[in-house]
Short mmCIF file of C-alpha atoms (C1' of nucleotides) in Angstrom, two decimals:
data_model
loop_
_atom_site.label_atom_id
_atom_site.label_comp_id
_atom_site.label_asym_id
_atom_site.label_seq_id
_atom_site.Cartn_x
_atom_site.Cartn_y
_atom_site.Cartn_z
CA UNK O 346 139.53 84.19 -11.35
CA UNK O 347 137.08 87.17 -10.45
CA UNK O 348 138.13 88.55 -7.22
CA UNK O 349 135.68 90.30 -4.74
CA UNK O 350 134.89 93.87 -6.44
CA UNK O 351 133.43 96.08 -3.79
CA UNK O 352 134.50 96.21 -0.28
CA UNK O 353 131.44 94.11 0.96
CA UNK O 354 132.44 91.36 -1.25
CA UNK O 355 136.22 91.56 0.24
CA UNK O 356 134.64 91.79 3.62
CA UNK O 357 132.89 88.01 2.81
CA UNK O 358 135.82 86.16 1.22
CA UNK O 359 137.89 87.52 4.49
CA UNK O 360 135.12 86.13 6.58
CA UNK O 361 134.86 82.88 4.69
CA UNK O 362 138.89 82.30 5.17
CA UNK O 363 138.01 82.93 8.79
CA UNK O 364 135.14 80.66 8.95
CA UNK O 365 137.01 77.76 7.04
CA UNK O 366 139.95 78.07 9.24
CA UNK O 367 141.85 79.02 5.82
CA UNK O 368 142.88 81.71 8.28
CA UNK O 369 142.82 80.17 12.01
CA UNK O 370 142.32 82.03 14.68
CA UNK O 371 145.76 84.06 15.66
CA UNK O 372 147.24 83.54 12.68
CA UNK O 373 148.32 86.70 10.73
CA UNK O 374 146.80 87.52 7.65
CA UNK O 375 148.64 89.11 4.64
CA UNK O 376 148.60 93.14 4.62
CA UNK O 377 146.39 95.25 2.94
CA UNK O 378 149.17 95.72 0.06
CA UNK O 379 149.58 92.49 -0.78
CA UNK O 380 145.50 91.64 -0.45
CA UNK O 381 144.84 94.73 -2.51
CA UNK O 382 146.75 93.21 -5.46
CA UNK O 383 145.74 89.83 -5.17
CA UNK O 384 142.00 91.03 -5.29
CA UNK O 385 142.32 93.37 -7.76
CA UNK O 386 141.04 96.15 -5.72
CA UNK O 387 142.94 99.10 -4.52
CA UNK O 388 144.31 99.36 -1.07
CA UNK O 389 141.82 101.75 0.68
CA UNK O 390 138.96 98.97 -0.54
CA UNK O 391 140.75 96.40 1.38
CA UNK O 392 141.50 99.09 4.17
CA UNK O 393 137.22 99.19 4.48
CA UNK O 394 136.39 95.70 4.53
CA UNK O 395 139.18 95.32 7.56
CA UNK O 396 138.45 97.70 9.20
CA UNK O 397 134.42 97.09 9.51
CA UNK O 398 135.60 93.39 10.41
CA UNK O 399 137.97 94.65 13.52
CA UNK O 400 134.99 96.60 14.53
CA UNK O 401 132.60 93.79 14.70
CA UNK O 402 135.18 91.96 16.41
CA UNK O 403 136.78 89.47 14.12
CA UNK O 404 140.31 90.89 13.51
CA UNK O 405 142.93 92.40 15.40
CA UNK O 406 144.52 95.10 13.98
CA UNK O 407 147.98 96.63 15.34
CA UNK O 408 150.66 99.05 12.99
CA UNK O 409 153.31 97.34 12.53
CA UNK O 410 151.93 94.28 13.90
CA UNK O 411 149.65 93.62 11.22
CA UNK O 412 146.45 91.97 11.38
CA UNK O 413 145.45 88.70 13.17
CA UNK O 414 142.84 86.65 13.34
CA UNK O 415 141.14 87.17 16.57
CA UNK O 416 142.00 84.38 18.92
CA UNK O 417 138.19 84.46 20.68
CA UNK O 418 135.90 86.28 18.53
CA UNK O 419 133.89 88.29 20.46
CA UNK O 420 130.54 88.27 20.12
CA UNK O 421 128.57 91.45 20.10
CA UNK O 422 125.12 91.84 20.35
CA UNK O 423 123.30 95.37 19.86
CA UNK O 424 120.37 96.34 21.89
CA UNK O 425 118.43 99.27 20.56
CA UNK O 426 116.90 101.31 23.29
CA UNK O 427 113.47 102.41 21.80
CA UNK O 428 111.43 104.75 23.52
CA UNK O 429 108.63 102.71 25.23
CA UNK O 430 105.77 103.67 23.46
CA UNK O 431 107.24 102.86 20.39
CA UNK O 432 108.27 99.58 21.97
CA UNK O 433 104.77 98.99 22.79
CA UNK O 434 103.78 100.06 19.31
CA UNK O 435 106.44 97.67 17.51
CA UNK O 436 105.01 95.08 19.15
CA UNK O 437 100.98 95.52 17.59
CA UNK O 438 100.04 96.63 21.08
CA UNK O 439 98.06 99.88 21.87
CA UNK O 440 100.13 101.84 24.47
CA UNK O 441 98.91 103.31 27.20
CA UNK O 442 100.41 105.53 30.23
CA UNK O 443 99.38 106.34 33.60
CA UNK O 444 101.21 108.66 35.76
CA UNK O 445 101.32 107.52 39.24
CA UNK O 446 104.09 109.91 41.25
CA UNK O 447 105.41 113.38 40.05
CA UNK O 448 107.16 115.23 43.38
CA UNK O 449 110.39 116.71 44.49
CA UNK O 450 111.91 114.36 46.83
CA UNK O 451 115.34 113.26 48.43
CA UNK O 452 116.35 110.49 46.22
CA UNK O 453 117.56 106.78 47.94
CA UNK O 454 121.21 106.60 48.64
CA UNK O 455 121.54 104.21 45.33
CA UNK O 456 120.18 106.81 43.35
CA UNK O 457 122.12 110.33 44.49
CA UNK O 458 125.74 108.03 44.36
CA UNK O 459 124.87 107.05 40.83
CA UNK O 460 124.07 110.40 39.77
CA UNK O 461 126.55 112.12 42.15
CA UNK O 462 123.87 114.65 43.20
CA UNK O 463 122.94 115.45 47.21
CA UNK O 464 120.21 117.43 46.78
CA UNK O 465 116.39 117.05 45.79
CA UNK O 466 115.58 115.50 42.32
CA UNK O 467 112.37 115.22 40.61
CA UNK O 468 110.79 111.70 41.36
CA UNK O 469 108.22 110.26 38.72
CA UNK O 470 106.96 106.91 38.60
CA UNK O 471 104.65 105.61 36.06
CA UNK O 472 102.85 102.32 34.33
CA UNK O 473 103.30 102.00 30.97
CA UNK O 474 100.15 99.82 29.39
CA UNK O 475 100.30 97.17 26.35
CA UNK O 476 96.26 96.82 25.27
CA UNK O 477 95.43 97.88 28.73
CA UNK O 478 97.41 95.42 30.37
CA UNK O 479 100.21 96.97 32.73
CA UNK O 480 103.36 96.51 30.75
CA UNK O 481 106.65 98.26 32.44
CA UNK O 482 106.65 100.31 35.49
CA UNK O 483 109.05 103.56 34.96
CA UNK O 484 110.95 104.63 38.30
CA UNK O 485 112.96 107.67 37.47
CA UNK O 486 114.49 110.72 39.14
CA UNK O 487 115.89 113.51 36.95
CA UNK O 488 118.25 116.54 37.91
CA UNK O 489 115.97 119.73 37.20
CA UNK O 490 119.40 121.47 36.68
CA UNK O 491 119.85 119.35 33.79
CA UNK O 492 116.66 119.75 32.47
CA UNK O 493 115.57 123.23 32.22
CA UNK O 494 111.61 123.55 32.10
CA UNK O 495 111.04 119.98 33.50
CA UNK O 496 108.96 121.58 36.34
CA UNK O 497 106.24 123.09 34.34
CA UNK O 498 105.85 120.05 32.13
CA UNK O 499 103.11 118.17 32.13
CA UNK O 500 103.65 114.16 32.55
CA UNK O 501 99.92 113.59 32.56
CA UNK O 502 100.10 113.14 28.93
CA UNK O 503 103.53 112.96 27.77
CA UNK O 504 105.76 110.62 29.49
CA UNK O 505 109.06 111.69 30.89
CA UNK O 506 110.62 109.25 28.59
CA UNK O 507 109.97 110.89 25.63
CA UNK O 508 110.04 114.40 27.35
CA UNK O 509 113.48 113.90 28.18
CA UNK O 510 114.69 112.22 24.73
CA UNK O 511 113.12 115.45 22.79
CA UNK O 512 114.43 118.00 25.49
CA UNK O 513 117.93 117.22 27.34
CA UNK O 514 119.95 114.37 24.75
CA UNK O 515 122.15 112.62 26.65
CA UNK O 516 125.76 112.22 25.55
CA UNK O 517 126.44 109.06 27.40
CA UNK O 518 125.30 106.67 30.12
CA UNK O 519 125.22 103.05 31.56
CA UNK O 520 123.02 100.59 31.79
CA UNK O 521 122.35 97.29 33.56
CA UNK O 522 120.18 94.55 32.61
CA UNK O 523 118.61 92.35 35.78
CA UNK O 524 116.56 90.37 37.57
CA UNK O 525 114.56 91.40 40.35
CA UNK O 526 111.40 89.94 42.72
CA UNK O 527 108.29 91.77 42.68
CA UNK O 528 107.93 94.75 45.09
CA UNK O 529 104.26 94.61 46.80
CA UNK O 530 103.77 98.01 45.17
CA UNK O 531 105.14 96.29 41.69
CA UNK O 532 103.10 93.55 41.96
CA UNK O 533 99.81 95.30 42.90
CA UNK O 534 100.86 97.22 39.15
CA UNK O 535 101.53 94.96 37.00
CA UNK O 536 99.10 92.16 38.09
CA UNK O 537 101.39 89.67 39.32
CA UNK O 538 102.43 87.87 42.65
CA UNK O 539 104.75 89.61 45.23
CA UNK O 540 108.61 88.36 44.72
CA UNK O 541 107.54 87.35 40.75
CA UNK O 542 110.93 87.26 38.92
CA UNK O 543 110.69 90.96 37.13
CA UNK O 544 113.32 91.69 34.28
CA UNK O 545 114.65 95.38 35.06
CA UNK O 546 116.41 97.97 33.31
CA UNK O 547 118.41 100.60 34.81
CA UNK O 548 120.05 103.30 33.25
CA UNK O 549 121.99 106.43 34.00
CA UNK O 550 122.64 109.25 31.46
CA UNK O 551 124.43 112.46 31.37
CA UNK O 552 125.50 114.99 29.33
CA UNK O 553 128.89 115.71 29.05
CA UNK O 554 129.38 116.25 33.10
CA UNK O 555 126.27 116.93 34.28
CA UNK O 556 123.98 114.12 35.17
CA UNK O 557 120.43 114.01 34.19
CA UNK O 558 118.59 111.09 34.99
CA UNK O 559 118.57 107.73 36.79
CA UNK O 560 115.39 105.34 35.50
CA UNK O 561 114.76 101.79 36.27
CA UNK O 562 112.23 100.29 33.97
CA UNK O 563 110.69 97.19 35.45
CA UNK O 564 108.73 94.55 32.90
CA UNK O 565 106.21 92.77 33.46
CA UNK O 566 106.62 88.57 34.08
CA UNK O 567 107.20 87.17 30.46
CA UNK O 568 109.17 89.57 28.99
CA UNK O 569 112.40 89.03 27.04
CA UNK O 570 114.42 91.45 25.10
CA UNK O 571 115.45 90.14 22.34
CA UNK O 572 117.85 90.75 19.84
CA UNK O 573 120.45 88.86 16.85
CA UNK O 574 123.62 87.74 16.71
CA UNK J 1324 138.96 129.66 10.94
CA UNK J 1325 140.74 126.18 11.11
CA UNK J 1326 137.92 123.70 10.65
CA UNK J 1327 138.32 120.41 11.25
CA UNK J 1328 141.21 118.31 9.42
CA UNK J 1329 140.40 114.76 9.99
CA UNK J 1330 137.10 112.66 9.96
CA UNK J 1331 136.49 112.21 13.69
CA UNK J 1332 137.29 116.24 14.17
CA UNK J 1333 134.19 116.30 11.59
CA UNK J 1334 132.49 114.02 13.16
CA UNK J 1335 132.76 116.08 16.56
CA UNK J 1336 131.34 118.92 15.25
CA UNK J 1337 128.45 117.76 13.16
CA UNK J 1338 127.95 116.14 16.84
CA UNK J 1339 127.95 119.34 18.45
CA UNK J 1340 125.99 121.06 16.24
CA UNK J 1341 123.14 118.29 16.46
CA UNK J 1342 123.53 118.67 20.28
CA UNK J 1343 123.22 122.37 20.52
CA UNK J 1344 119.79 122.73 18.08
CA UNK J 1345 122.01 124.21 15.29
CA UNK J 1346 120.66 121.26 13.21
CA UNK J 1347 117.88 120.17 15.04
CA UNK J 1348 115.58 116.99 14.72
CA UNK J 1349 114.19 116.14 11.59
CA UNK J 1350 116.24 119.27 9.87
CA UNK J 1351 118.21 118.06 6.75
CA UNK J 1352 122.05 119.33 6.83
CA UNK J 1353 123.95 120.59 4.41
CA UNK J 1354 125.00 118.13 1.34
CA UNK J 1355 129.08 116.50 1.49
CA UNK J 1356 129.84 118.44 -1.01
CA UNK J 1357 129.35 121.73 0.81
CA UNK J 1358 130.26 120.75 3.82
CA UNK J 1359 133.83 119.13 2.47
CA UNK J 1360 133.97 122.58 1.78
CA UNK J 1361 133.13 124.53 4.60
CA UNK J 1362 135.09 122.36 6.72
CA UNK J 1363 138.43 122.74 3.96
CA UNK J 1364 138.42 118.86 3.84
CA UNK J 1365 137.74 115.87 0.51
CA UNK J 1366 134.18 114.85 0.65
CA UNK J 1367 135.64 111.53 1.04
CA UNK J 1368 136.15 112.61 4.74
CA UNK J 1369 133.14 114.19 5.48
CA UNK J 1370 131.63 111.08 4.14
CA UNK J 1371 133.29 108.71 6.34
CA UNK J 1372 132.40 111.16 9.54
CA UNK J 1373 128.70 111.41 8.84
CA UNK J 1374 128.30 107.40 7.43
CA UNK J 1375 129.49 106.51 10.96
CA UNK J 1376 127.18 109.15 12.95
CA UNK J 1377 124.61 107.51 10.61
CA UNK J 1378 125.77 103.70 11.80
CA UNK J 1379 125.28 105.16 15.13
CA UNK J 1380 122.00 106.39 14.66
CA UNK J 1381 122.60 109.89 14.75
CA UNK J 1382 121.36 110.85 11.27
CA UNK J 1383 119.59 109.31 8.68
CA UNK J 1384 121.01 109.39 4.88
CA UNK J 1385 118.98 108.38 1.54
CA UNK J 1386 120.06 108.82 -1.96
CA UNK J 1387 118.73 111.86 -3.40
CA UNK J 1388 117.31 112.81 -0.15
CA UNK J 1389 120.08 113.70 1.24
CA UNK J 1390 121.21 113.80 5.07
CA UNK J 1391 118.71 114.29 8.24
CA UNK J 1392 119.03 114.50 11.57
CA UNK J 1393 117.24 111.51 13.01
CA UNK J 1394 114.10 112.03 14.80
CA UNK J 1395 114.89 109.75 17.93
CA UNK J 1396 118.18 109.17 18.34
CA UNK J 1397 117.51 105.35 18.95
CA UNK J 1398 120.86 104.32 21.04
CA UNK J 1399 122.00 101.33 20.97
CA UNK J 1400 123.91 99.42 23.47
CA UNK J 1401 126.16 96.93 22.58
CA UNK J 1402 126.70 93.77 24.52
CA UNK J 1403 129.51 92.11 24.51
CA UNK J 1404 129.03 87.96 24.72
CA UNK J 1405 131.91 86.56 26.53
CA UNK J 1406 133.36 83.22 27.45
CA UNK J 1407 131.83 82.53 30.55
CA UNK J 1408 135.18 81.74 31.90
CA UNK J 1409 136.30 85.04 30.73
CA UNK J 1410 133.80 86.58 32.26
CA UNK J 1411 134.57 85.44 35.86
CA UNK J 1412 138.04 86.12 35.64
CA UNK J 1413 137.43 89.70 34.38
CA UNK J 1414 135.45 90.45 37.56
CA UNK J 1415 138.72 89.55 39.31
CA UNK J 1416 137.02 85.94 40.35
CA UNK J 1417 138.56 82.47 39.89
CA UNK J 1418 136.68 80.37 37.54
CA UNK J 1419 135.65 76.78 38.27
CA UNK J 1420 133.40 74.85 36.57
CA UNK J 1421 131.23 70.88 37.06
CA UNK J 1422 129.20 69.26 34.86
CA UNK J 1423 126.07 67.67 35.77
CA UNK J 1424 125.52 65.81 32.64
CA UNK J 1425 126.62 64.85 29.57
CA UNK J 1426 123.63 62.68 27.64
CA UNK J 1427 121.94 61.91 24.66
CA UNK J 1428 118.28 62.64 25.04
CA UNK J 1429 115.13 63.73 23.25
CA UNK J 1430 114.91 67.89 23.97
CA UNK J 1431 112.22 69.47 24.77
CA UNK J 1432 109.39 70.76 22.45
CA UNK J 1433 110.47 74.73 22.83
CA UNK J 1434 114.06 73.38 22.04
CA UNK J 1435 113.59 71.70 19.42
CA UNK J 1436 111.00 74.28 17.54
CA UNK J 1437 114.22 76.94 18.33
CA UNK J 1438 116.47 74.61 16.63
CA UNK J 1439 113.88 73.64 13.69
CA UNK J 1440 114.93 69.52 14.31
CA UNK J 1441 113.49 66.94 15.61
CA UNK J 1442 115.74 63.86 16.39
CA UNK J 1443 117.97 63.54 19.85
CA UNK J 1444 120.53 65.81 20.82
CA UNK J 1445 123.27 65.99 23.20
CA UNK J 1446 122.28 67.74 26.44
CA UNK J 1447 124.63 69.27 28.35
CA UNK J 1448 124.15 70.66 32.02
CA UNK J 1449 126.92 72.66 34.38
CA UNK J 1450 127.56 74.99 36.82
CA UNK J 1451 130.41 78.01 36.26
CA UNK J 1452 131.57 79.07 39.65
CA UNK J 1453 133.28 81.97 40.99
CA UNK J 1454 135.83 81.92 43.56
CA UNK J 1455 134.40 78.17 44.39
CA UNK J 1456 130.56 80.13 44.63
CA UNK J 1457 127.72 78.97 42.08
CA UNK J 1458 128.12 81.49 39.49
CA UNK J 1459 125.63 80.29 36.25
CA UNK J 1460 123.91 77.63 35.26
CA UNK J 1461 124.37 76.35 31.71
CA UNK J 1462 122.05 74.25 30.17
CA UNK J 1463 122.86 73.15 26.74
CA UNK J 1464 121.45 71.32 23.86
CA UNK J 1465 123.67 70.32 20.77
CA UNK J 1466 123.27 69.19 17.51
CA UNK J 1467 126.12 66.68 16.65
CA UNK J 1468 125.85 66.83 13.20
CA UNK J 1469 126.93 70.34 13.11
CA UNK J 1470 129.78 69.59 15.79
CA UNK J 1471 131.95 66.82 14.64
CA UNK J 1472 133.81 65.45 17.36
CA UNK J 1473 131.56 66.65 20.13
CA UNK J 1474 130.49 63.08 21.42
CA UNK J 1475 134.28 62.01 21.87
CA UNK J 1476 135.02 65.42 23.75
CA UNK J 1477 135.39 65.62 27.42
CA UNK J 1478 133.75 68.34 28.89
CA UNK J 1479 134.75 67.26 32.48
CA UNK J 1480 137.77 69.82 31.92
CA UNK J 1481 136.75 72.17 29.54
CA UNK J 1482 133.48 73.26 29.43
CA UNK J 1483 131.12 72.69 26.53
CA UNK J 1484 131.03 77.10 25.91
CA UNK J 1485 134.52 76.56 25.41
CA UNK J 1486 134.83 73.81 23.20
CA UNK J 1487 132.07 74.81 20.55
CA UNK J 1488 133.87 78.44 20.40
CA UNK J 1489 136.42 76.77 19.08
CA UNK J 1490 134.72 73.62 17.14
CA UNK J 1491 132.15 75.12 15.79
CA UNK J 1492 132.11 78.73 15.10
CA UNK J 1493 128.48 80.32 14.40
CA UNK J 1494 127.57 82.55 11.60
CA UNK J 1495 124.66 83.97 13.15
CA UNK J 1496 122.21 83.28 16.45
CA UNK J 1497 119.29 85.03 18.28
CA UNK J 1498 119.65 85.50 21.51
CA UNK J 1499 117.19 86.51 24.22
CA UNK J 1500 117.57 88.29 28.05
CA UNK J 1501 114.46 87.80 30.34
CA UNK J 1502 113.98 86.86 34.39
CA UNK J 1503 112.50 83.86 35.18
CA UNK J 1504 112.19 82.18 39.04
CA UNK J 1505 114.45 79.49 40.37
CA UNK J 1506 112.96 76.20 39.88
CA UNK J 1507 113.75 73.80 42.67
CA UNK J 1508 116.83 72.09 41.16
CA UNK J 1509 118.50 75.56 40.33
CA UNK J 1510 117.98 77.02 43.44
CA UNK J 1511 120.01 74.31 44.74
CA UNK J 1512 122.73 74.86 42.14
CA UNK J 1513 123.11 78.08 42.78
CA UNK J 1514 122.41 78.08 46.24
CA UNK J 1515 119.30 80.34 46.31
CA UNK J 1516 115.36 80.08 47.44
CA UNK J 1517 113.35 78.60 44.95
CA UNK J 1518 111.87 81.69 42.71
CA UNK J 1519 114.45 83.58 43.32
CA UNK J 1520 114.26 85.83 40.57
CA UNK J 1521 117.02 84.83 37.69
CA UNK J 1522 118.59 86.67 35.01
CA UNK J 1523 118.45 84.58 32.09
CA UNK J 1524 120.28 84.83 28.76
CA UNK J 1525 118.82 82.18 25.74
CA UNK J 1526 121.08 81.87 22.59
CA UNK J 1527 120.32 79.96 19.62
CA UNK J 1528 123.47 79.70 16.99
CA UNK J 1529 123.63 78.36 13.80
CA UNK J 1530 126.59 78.25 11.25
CA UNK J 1531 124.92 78.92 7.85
CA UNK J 1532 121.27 76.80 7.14
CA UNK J 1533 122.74 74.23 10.07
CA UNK J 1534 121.48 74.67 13.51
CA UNK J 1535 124.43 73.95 16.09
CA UNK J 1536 122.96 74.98 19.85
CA UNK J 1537 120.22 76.25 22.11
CA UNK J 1538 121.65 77.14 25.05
CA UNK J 1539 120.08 78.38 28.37
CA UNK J 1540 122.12 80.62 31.17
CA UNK J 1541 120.97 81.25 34.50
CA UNK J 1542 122.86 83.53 36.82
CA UNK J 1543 122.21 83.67 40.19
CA UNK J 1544 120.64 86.39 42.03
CA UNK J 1545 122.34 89.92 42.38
CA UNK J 1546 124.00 89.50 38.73
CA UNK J 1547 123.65 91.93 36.22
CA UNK J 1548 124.77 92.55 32.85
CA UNK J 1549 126.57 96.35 32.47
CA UNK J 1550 127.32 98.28 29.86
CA UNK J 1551 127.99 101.81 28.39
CA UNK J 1552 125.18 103.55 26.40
"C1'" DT E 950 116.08 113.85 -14.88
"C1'" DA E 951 119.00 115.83 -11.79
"C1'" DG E 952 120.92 115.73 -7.25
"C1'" DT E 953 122.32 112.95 -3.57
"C1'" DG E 954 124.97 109.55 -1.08
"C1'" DG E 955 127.91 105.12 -1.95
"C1'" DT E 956 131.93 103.61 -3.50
"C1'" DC E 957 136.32 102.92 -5.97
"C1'" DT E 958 140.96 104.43 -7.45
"C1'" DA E 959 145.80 105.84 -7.31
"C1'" DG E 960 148.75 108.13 -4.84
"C1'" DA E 961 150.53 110.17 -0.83
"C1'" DC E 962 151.92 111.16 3.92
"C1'" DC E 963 151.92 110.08 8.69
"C1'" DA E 964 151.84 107.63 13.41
"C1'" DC E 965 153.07 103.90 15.51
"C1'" DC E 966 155.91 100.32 17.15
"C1'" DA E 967 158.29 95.64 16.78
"C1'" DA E 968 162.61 94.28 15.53
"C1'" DT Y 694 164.38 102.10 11.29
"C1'" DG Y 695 161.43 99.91 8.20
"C1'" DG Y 696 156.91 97.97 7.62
"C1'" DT Y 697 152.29 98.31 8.94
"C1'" DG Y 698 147.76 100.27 9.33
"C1'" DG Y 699 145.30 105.00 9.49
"C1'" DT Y 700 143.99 108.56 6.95
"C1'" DC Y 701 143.51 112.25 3.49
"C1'" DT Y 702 143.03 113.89 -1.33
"C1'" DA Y 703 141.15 114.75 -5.95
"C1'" DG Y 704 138.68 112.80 -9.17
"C1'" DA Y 705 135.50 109.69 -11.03
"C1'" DC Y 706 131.52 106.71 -11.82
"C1'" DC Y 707 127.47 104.57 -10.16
"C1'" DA Y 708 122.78 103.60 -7.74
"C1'" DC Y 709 119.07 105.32 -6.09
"C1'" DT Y 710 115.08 108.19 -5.80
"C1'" DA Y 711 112.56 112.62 -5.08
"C1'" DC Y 712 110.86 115.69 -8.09
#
DNA sequence: TAGTGGTCTAGACCACCAA
DNA sequence: TGGTGGTCTAGACCACTAC
């Protein structure tokens, strides 16, 4: 009768109860005295494993209440958000990058209410290539209050993406995954038809209070970001 | 000089010292040890601040190595994957739901490859509603073998999402986003002009070795899938 | 081989909250 | 108010790996 030694190993008999409805879903499971002793493990290895499984979803844990069985587990999947080029390289692709648009310009309505800004924002727009095929187009408008030096930077070579990621870190932001038609402009860029169905990205970052940057990343027909369960 | 006392108030400042340059990109920090003791706390504390900073992709740790900051902060965004039915009422919608069909039948090549078998499987098609409008489009292919039960189930009522949540819990899946165009029978489902573009969410689950489902979800134009970075 | 992070232990105290 | 999870501590041993 060898009980689960480390806390990974209490972590998978807790998810095999789970799984083999040993432990239904919304039933209570015993505390993390009693599952400590019947393990053989002290209390703060127990504490570990239940913990990491209330994170990804599987428990729910309460003082006092003690901990259940989540009723629907919820499913989380994790995107990483690479920076594009290394996207591109991930993928056995030689990037490529072609700035189209770097101005000061009054940004959309869209834009300034997601950002909260009135005034003028930097506007860049770019193609990001895959072997010389047009891969993504980058849309973005930054606050040059947030990003000191932005204005003498040169986007010819370096793209904003990974100007911004090595000079203002955000602290948070949202992001929304969508569909989208083709733009004329978007078509004539990445080689497709007008109104082709075009998977977009579009975040919004800031740190701490001060927003820096709305981008909408636009893919190329085919695409699909993909990720495990 | 009160430091910080518990993990998250060490967590904060390592934070805020990687934000501010202090400990800039690429720079190794300061072992546990000495920082359990700059900060008057148990190494056990500092550990558990900088393992999650590290699970969030803040720093990177090795053995013997010791701690770095990482080079690009790769974020990740975390999806959650509701119940569709969930999902509409959270928006603050009623849910409805009709299914199209309900059939044994030979899936399609890409379907079957997914799924790694080859026999028939039960297909499943329906559309989720919101507040009585088209909502998604599930399309659904199921291996009975892994669902016991499933060909005596009535998914007039309850929709097939539903059922297999509950049935036949996964242990692990792939799942894919991507925008594809309406093809003529969705855009009548869903009440749009054929090649609209879709967002379009593929999952493939299995529950160990056993391939359960390949399912297909197309929303219908203006949807998009939010989240905090 | 030595230094680092990874983990476990036994004990303790506290915050929370259902009963 | 008592039981639960959340957390901290001090110490220890281990696994890994750069040197």
């Amino acid at each position: 009768m060898s009980g689960p030694k480390g806390w990974q190993e209490v972590q998978d008999e807790v998810l095999a109860r789970i799984r083999d409805r040993r432990w239904p879903p919304g039933s209570a499971i015993p505390n993390e005295a009693d599952l400590a002793r019947d393990f053989g493990v002290a209390r703060a290895t127990v504490n570990r494993a239940l913990q990491a499984l209330a994170e990804a979803g599987w428990l729910d844990r309460r003082r006092r209440a003690g901990t259940r069985v989540a009723l629907h587990p919820v499913r989380r999947a994790t995107l990483s958000i690479p920076i594009i080029r290394a996207e591109i390289e991930g993928a056995g692709h030689v990037p490529g990058y072609r700035l189209l648009r770097q101005e000061m310009a009054q940004p959309p309505a869209p834009v300034a209410a997601a950002l909260g800004l009135t005034g003028p924002l930097l506007h860049l727009s770019a193609v990001h290539t895959a072997d010389k095929r047009p891969f993504v187009i980058e849309d973005r408008w930054v606050n040059p209050a947030a990003a000191p030096g932005i204005r003498e930077a040169d986007f010819a070579a370096q793209s904003a993406n990974e100007w911004l990621i090595v000079n203002a870190p955000f602290s948070h932001g949202d992001i929304a995954l969508a569909a989208a038609p083709a733009t004329v402009e978007e078509a004539a860029l990445l080689a497709c038809a007008p109104g082709a169905a075009l998977f977009t990205v579009t975040r919004t970052t800031w740190a701490g209070a001060q927003p820096i940057t709305w981008v909408r990343l636009a893919y190329g027909p085919g695409y699909a970001m993909k990720t495990a369960l």
